[in-house]
Each structure stands twice: as structure tokens, then as C-alpha cells.
Short mmCIF file of C-alpha atoms in Angstrom, two decimals:
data_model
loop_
_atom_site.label_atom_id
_atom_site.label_comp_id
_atom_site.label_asym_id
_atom_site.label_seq_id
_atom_site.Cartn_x
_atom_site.Cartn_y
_atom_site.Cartn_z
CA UNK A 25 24.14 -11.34 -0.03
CA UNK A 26 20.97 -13.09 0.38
CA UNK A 27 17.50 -11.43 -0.84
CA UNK A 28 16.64 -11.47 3.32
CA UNK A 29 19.69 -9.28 3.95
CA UNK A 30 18.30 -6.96 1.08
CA UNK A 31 14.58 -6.66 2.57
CA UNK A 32 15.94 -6.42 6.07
CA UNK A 33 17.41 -3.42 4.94
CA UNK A 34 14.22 -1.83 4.63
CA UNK A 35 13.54 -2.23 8.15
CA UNK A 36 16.82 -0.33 9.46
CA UNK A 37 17.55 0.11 13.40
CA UNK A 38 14.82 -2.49 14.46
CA UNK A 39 17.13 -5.36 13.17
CA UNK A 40 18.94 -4.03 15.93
CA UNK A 41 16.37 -4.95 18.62
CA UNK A 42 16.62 -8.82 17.51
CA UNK A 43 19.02 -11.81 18.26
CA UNK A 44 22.61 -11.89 17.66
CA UNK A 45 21.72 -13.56 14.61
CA UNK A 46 19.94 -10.66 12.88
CA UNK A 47 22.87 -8.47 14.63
CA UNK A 48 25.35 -10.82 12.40
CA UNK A 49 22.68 -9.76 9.49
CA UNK A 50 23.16 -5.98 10.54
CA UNK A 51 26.79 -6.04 9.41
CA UNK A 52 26.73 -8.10 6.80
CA UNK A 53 24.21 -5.26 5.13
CA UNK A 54 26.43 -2.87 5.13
CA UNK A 55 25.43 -0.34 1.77
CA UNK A 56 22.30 -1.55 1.65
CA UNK A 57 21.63 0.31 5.35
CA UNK A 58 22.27 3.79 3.61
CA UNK A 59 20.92 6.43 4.28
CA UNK A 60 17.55 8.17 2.57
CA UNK A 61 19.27 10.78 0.34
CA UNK A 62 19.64 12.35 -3.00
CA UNK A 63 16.52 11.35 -5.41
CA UNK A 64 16.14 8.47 -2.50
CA UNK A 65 14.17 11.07 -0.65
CA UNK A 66 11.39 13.37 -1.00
CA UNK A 67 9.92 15.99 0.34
CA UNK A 68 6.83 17.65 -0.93
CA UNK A 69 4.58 21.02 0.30
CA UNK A 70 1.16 21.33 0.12
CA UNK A 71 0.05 23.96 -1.40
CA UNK A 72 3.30 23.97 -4.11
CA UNK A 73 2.30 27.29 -4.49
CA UNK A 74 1.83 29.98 -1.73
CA UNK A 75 1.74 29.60 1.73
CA UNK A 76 2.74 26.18 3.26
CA UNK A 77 0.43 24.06 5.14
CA UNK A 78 1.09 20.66 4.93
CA UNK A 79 3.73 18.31 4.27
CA UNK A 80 5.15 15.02 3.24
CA UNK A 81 8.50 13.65 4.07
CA UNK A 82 9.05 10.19 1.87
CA UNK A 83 11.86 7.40 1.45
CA UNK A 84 11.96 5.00 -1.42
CA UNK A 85 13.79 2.03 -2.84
CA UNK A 86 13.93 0.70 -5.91
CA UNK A 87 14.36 -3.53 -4.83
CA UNK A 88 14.57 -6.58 -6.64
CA UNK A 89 11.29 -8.52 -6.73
CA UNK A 90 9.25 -5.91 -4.47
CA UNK A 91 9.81 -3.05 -6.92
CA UNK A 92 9.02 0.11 -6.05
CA UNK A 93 8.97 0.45 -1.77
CA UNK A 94 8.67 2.95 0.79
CA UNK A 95 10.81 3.21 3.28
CA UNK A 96 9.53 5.44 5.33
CA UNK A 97 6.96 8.58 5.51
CA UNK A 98 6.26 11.09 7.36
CA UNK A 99 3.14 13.63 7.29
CA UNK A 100 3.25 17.53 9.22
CA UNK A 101 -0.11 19.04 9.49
CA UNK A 102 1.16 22.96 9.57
CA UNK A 103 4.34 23.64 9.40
CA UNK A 104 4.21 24.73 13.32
CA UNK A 105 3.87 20.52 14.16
CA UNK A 106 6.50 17.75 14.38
CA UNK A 107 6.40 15.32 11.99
CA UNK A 108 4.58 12.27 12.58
CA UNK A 109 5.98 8.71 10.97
CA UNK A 110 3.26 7.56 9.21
CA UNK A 111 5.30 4.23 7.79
CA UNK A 112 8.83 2.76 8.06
CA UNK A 113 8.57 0.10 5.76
CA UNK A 114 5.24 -0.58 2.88
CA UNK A 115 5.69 -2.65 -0.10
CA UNK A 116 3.90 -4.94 -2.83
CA UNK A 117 4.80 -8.10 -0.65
CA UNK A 118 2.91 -10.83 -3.44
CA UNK A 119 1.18 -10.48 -6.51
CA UNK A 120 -0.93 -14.31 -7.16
CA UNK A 121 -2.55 -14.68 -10.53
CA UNK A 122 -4.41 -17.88 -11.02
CA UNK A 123 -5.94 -18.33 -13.97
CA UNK A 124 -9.68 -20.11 -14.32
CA UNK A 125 -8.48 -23.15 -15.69
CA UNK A 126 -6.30 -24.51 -12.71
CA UNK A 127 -2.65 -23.57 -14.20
CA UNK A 128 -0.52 -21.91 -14.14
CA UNK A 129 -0.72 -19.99 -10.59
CA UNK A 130 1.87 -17.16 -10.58
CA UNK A 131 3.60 -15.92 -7.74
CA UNK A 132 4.68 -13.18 -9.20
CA UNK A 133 6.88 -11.45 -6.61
CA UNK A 134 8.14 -14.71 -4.37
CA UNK A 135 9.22 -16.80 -7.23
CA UNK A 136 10.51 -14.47 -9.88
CA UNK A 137 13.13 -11.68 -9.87
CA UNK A 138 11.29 -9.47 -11.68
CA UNK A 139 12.65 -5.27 -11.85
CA UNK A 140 11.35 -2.06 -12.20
CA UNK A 141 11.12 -0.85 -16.05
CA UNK A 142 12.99 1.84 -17.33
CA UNK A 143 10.67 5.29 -16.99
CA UNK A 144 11.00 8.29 -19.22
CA UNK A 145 9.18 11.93 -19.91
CA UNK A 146 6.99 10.73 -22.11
CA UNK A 147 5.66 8.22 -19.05
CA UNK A 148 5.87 11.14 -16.28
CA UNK A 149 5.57 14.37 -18.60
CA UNK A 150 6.67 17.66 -17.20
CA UNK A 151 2.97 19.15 -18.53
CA UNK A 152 1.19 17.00 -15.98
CA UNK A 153 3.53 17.39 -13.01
CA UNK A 154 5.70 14.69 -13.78
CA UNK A 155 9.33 13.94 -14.08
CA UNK A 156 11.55 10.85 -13.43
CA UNK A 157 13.37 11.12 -10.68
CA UNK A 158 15.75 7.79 -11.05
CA UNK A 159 16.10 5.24 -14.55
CA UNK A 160 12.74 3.46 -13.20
CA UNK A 161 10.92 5.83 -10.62
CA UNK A 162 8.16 8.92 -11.48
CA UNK A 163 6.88 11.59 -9.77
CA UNK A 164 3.88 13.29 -10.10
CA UNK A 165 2.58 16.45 -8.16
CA UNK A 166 -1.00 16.92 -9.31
CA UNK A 167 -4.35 18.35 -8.85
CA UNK A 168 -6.46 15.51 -7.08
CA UNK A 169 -9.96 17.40 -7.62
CA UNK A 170 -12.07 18.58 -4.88
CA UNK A 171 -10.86 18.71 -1.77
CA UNK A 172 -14.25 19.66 -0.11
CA UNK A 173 -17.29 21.86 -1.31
CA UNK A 174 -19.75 24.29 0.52
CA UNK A 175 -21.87 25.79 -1.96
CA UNK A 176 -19.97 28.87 -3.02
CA UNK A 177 -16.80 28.04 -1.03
CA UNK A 178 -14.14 25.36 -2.09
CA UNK A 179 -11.07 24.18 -2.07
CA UNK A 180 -9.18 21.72 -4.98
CA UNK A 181 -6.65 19.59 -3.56
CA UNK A 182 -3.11 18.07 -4.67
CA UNK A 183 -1.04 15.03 -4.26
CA UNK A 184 2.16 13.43 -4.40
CA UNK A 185 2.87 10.10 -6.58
CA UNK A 186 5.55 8.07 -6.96
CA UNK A 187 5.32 5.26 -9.04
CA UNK A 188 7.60 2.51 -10.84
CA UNK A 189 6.13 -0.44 -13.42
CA UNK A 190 7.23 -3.73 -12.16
CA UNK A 191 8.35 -5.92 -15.52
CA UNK A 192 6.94 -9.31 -15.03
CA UNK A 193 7.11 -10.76 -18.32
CA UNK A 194 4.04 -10.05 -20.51
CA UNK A 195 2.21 -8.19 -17.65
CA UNK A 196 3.78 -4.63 -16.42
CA UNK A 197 2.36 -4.10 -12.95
CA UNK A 198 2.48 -0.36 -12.29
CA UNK A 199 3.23 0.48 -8.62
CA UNK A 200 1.83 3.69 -7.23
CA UNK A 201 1.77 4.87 -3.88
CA UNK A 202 0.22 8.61 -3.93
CA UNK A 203 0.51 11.27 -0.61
CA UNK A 204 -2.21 13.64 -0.34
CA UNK A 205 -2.26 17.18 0.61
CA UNK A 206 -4.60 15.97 3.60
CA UNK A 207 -2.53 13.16 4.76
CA UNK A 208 -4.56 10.23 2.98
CA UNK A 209 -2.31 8.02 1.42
CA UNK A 210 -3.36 6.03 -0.86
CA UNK A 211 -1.40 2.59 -2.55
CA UNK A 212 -2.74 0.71 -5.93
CA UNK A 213 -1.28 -1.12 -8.11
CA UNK A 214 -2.39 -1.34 -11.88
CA UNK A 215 -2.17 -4.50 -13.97
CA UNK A 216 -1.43 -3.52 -17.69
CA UNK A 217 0.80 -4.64 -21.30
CA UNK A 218 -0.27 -7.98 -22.70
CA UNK A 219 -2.11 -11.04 -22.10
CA UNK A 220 -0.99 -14.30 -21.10
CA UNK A 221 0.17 -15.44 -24.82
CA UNK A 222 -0.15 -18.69 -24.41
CA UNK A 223 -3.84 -17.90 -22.85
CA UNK A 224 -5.21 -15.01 -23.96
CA UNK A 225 -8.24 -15.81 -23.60
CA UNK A 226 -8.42 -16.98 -20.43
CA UNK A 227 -9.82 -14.96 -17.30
CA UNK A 228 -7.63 -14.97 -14.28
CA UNK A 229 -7.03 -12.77 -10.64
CA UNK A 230 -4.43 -10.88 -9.74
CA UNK A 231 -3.86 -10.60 -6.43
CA UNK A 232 -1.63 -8.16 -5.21
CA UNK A 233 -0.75 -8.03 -1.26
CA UNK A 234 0.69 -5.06 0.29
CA UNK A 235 2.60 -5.46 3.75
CA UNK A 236 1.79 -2.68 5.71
CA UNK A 237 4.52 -1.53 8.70
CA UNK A 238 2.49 1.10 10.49
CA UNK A 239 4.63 3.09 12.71
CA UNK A 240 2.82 5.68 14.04
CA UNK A 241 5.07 8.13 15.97
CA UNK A 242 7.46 5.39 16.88
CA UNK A 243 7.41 1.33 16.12
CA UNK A 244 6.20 0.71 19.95
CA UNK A 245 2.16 1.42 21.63
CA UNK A 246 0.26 0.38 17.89
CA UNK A 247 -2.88 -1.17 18.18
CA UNK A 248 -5.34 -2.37 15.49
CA UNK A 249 -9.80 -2.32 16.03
CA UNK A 250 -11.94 -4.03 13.45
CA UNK A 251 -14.12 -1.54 12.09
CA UNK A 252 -17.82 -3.00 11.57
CA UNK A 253 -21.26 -1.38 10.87
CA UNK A 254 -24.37 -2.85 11.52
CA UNK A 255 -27.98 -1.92 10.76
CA UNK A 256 -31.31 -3.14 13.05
CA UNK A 257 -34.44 -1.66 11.96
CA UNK A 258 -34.33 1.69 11.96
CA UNK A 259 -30.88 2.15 13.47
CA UNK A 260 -27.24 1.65 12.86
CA UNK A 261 -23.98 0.76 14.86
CA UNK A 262 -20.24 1.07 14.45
CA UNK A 263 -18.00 -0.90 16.45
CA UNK A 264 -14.60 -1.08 17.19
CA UNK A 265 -13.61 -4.54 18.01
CA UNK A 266 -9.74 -4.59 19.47
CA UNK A 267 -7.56 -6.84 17.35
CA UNK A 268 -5.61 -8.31 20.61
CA UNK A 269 -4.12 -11.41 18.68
CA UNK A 270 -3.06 -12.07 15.50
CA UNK A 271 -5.45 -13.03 12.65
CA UNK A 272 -6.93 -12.43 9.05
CA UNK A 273 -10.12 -10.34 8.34
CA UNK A 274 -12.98 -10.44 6.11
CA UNK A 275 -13.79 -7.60 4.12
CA UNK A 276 -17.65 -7.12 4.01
CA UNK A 277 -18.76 -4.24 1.86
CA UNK A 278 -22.27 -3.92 4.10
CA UNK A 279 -19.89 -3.88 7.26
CA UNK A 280 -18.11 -1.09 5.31
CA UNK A 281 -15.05 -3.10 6.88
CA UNK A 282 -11.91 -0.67 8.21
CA UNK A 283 -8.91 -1.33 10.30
CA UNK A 284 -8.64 1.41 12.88
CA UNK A 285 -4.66 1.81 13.92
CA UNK A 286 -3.82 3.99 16.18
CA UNK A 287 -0.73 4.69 18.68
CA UNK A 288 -1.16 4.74 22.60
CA UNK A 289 0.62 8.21 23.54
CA UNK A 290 -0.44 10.21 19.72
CA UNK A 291 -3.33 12.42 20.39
CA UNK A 292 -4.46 15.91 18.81
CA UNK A 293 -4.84 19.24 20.31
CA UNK A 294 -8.09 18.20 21.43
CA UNK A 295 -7.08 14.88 23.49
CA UNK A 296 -8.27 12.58 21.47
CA UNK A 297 -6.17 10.05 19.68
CA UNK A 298 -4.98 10.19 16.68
CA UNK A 299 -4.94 7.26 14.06
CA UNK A 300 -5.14 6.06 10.64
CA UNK A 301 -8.30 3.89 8.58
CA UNK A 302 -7.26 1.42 6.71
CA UNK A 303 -10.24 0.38 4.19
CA UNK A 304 -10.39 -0.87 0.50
CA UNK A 305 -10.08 1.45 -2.71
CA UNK A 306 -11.78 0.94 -6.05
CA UNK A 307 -12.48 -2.54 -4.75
CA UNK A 308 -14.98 -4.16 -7.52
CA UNK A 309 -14.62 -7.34 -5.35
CA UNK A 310 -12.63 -10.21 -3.35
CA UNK A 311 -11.42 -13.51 -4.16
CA UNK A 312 -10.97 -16.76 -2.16
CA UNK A 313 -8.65 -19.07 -3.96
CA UNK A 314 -7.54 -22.54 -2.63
CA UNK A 315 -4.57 -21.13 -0.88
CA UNK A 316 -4.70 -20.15 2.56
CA UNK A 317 -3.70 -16.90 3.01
CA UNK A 318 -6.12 -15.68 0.02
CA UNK A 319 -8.86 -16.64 2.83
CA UNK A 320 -8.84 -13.05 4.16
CA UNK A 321 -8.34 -9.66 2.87
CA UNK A 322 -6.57 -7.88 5.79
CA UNK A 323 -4.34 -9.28 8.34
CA UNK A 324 -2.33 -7.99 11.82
CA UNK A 325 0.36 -9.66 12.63
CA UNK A 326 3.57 -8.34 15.24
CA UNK A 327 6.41 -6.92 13.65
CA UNK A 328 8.98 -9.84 12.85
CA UNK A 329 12.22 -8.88 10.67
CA UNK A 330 11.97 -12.12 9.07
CA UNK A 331 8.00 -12.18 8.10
CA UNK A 332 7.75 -10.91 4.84
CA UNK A 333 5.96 -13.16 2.53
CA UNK A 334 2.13 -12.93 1.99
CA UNK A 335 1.92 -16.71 1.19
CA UNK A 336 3.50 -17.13 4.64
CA UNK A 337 0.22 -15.26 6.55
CA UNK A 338 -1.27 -18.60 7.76
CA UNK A 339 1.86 -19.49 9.42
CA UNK A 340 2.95 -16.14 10.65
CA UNK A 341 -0.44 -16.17 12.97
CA UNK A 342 -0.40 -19.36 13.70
CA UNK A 343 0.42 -18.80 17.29
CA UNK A 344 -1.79 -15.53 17.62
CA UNK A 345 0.46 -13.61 19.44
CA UNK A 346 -0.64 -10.28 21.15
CA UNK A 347 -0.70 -7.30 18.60
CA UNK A 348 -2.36 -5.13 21.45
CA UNK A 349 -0.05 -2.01 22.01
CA UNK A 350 2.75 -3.58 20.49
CA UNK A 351 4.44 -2.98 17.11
CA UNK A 352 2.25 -4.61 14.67
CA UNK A 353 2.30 -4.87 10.69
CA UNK A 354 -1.24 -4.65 8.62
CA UNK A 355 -1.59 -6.53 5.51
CA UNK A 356 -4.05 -5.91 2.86
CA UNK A 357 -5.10 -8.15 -0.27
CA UNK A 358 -6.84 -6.37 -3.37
CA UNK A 359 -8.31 -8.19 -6.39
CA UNK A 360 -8.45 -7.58 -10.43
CA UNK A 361 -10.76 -9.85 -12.04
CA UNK A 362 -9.72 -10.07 -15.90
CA UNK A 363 -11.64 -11.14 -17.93
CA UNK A 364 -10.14 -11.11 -21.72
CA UNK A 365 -11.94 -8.22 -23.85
CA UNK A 366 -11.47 -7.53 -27.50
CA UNK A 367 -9.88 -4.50 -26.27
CA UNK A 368 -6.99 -6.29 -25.05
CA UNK A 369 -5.84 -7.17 -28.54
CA UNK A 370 -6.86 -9.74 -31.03
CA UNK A 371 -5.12 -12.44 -33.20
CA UNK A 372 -3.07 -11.52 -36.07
CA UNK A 373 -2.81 -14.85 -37.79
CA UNK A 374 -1.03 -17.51 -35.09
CA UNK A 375 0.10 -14.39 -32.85
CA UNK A 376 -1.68 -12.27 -30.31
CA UNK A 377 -0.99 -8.58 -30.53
CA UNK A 378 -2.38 -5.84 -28.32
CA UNK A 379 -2.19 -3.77 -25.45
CA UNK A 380 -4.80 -4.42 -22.16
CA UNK A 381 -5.57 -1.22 -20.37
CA UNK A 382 -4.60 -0.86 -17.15
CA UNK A 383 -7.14 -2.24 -14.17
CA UNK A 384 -6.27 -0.83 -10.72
CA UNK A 385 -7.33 -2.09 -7.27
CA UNK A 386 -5.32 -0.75 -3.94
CA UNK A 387 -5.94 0.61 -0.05
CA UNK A 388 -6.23 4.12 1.46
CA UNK A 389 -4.96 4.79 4.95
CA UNK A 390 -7.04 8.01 5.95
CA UNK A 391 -5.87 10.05 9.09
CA UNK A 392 -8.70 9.75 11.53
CA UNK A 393 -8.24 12.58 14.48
CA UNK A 394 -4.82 13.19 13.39
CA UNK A 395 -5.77 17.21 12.81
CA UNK A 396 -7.49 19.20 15.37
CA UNK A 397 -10.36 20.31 12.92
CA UNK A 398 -11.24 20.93 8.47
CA UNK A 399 -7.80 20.67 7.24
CA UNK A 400 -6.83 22.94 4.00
CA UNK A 401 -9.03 25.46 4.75
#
């Protein structure tokens, strides 16, 4: 079985909807097209104790190269509403690392077959929420701080994670993707173990990419607006500039730089449509290497079976097809600038020992009209 048959998987009854060559694929799957069940599937209230109010509904798979993915989630508001699918298929798609002197240039998903590490209690301990729920896979149900404040009133919140370390020779790239009690969710990924040893001294990016399949209610009616915020004088502006073809976008911290998606027939109690933000977290900054597709942070493109790779982006858009109402994929690009730190470890004679901390960068996707007023009141 190829590795495309494997990732297709991922992507279930869509195949379906393509050529009589991807049908071919379809069979040829077979196991790997099971269903979400046993520790494969999770389902999480909000609050865990007391009355319901909200809930998550999540798939995972543990795959070779792309580590820990989600195969689909869904979010309920109150436990009176349907479900809504939020995703039905996110995952680490790349993870570049160049390093300052030219070489080497990792592609560290692409052209390795790196696995998920083994987990245990002491990585997921039952004290904090924690427990492993498969040989390489965590879970985590934890207090996520304030929820919201009004003077004497307030309200903590709490979150699902799921997370699994990808084991990519000296580096261990922990892969989180974390479901809030609100509906935010929120994907990072955290670059830890040991430097480079035969540089480890030398400062280098990583780059991870997350491919994004946004399904909002249904695969069909997406659409995607560039969020952008301007100041003149005295006054500001916020416009939502349609995405109608396919592209990459620049993240601008003073544009405070979002992709709006939202679905054509989803709307809230009130009429008025429901979406999801997607926007940088604990961004410290972007990089532009020589490559092509690190030349933008986000990207649309429409939903292809086949387009999976990040390094692939230029390509993929190439011919700017229309991404208006359609079924559309979001990519986003986050950056870790190391630079080497006595912290990281030291030289013990000829041989570098140590342990570098873990640096995070990652996305949020927050619901944008998706409840009808304050949630978790």
C-alpha cells in the first residue's frame, strides 16, 4: 500500500466523489477506511462536572510521517443543538528546518518516516488530567484559566488535549491539538529533546505547516475572507476581502491578519452566519526562506484528495481555481526561531549532552457567530 492510499484514508467518503482512479484507491484501502471507534474516538463534556453544556466529538489517527491527526471533530453548543463538523481531516502536513548556514534543510515530515514516541503516565499523569489513551497518544482534560471576568462574577474554563511526540531523530516534535470548552480549538506544535549534534550551535527555523480541511456542517458552501485592519488618523477599519481564487497570504501583525471561514446555509439563532477565525497563536514571528511555499503564512486552496504536501502549495494554486462556496482546505505556516542557549546543554568533552526546552508556535480557529450569545455562562 502506498503512503497516498494511507493519507487518503483520512479523507473517507469524498474519495468517493473523484475519478475511477481514486474509486480503484477506495478499495484498495480497505482497513485503513475503518471506522472512528474504541480509544480512536473521543468524546468530551464541558463542564466534566455538573450540568452539561457543551461538547466535543473527536477522531484521531496515529499515521506514519504526519503523526498525530484528526480525523474529524465536531463541536455542540448545548446539548439541545446538532452537532456541527468543525473538521474532517487536520494534520502537521511539513515541518522545514533550515539551519543559518545553508545545510542541511530538513523536511522533516515529506522525506522521513518518522513515528509517534511511546507515551506513558509519567508524560500524561492522572494528577493533571492526563492518561494515555493508545502506546503513543495523551489526553488531557484541564483547567484552561479564565474563561471571562466581570468584576465579582466569573467563570474558569476547561479543555480537551490530545497530543503525541513525533520522533524525528534528535528533535521530538510534540503534537497537540487542544478543544476548548467554548469551541476554540487550538493546534501547536512544540519543538523539544536535543540539538542538532553535529551543529549545536547553530540557529535554525522550524517550520511546521498544518493542512487545514474545514468542513463546516458539510464539505460543500465553504468560503474563506481575508481579515485586515487598517488605521487612518483617528479611525480604524476591518475588512473582509473574499478569497474567490486560490492563493497564499501574508500575515501582518498591524493588519491583525485572520482568515474568516464560514459555510453558506450555517447560521445562529439570530440569522447571522456562523463561522470560524483562523489567526496565529504565540506567533513571536515569520520566516521567508528561499523556497516557495515558505513565501506566505496561510493559504486556500480547493479540496483535492491528492494535495497534501506543503512544499507542493506553489503548484497546487497555480491555476487559482475558485475556492468561493466550494469545499476549500486552509493552510497555515508557524515559525520557531532557535537560537542555541546554554540551556540547551553544553559540551562534555567531544560530546554534546542536554535537553532544549520545548518552544511552541501553532493556530487557533475561534467560532465567530457560531453561539447565539456569552457562552458558559
Amino acid at each position: 500500500m502506498t503512503r497516498h492510499v494511507y493519507d487518503t484514508s483520512a479523507v473517507g467518503h469524498r474519495i468517493v466523489r473523484q475519478s475511477a482512479a481514486a474509486l480503484l484507491l477506495l478499495a484498495c484501502a480497505g482497513p485503513a477506511l475503518a471506522q472512528c471507534s474504541g480509544p480512536n474516538l473521543v468524546e468530551q463534556r464541558f463542564p466534566t462536572v455538573g450540568a452539561e453544556e457543551t461538547r466535543w466529538r473527536v477522531c484521531w489517527a496515529a499515521h506514519a510521517k504526519n503523526g498525530l491527526v484528526i480525523t474529524g471533530a465536531w463541536f455542540r453548543k448545548s446539548p439541545r443543538s446538532a452537532f456541527v463538523r468543525v473538521l474532517w481531516d487536520a494534520r502537521i502536513s511539513e515541518i522545514f528546518v533550515p539551519y543559518h548556514d545553508g545545510s542541511p534543510r530538513y523536511y522533516d515530515v515529506t522525506n522521513f518516516a518518522f513515528n509517534l514516541t511511546s507515551v506513558s503516565p509519567a508524560d500524561c499523569p492522572a494528577a493533571q488530567g492526563g492518561a494515555p489513551i493508545s502506546a503513543n497518544v495523551c489526553k488531557e482534560v484541564r483547567d484552561r484559566g479564565l474563561a471571562w471576568k466581570d468584576y465579582a462574577q466569573v467563570r474558569r474554563g476547561q479543555e480537551l488535549s490530545l497530543w503525541g511526540a513525533l520522533g524525528a531523530g534528535n528533535y521530538n516534535y510534540v503534537m497537540e491539538w487542544i478543544f476548548r470548552d467554548d469551541g476554540m480549538l487550538i493546534g501547536r506544535v512544540g519543538a523539544t529533546a536535543v540539538n542538532l549534534p553535529s551543529k549545536p550551535l547553530m540557529p535554525h527555523v522550524h517550520n511546521p505547516m498544518w493542512r487545514l480541511d474545514i468542513d463546516l456542517d458539510g464539505a460543500s458552501g465553504d468560503s474563506a475572507a481575508e481579515m485586515i485592519h487598517t488605521e487612518s488618523g483617528l479611525n480604524g477599519n476591518d475588512n473582509h476581502a473574499m478569497v474567490n481564487s486560490e492563493k497564499g497570504i501574508d500575515w501582518n501583525l498591524q493588519a491583525f491578519t485572520g482568515l474568516h471561514i464560514t459555510d453558506a446555509t450555517l447560521k445562529n439563532a439570530k440569522g447571522n452566519t456562523s463561522g470560524y477565525i483562523l489567526m496565529p497563536w504565540n506567533a513571536h514571528g515569520v520566516s521567508r526562506h528561499q523556497e516557495a511555499f515558505t513565501k506566505h503564512d496561510m493559504w486556500v486552496t480547493r479540496y483535492k484528495w491528492n494535495e497534501m504536501d506543503a512544499k507542493n502549495l506553489p503548484t497546487y494554486v497555480s491555476n487559482a481555481e475558485n475556492v468561493a462556496n466550494s469545499d476549500i482546505v486552509a493552510w497555515y505556516r508557524g515559525a520557531m526561531h532557535h537560537h542555541p542557549r546554554d540551556e540547551d546543554g553544553e559540551f562534555v568533552g567531544n560530546a554534546w549532552t542536554g535537553e532544549a526546552h520545548v518552544m511552541w508556535t501553532g493556530f487557533m480557529l475561534m467560532p465567530f457567530n457560531l453561539f447565539d450569545r456569552t457562552p458558559l455562562r
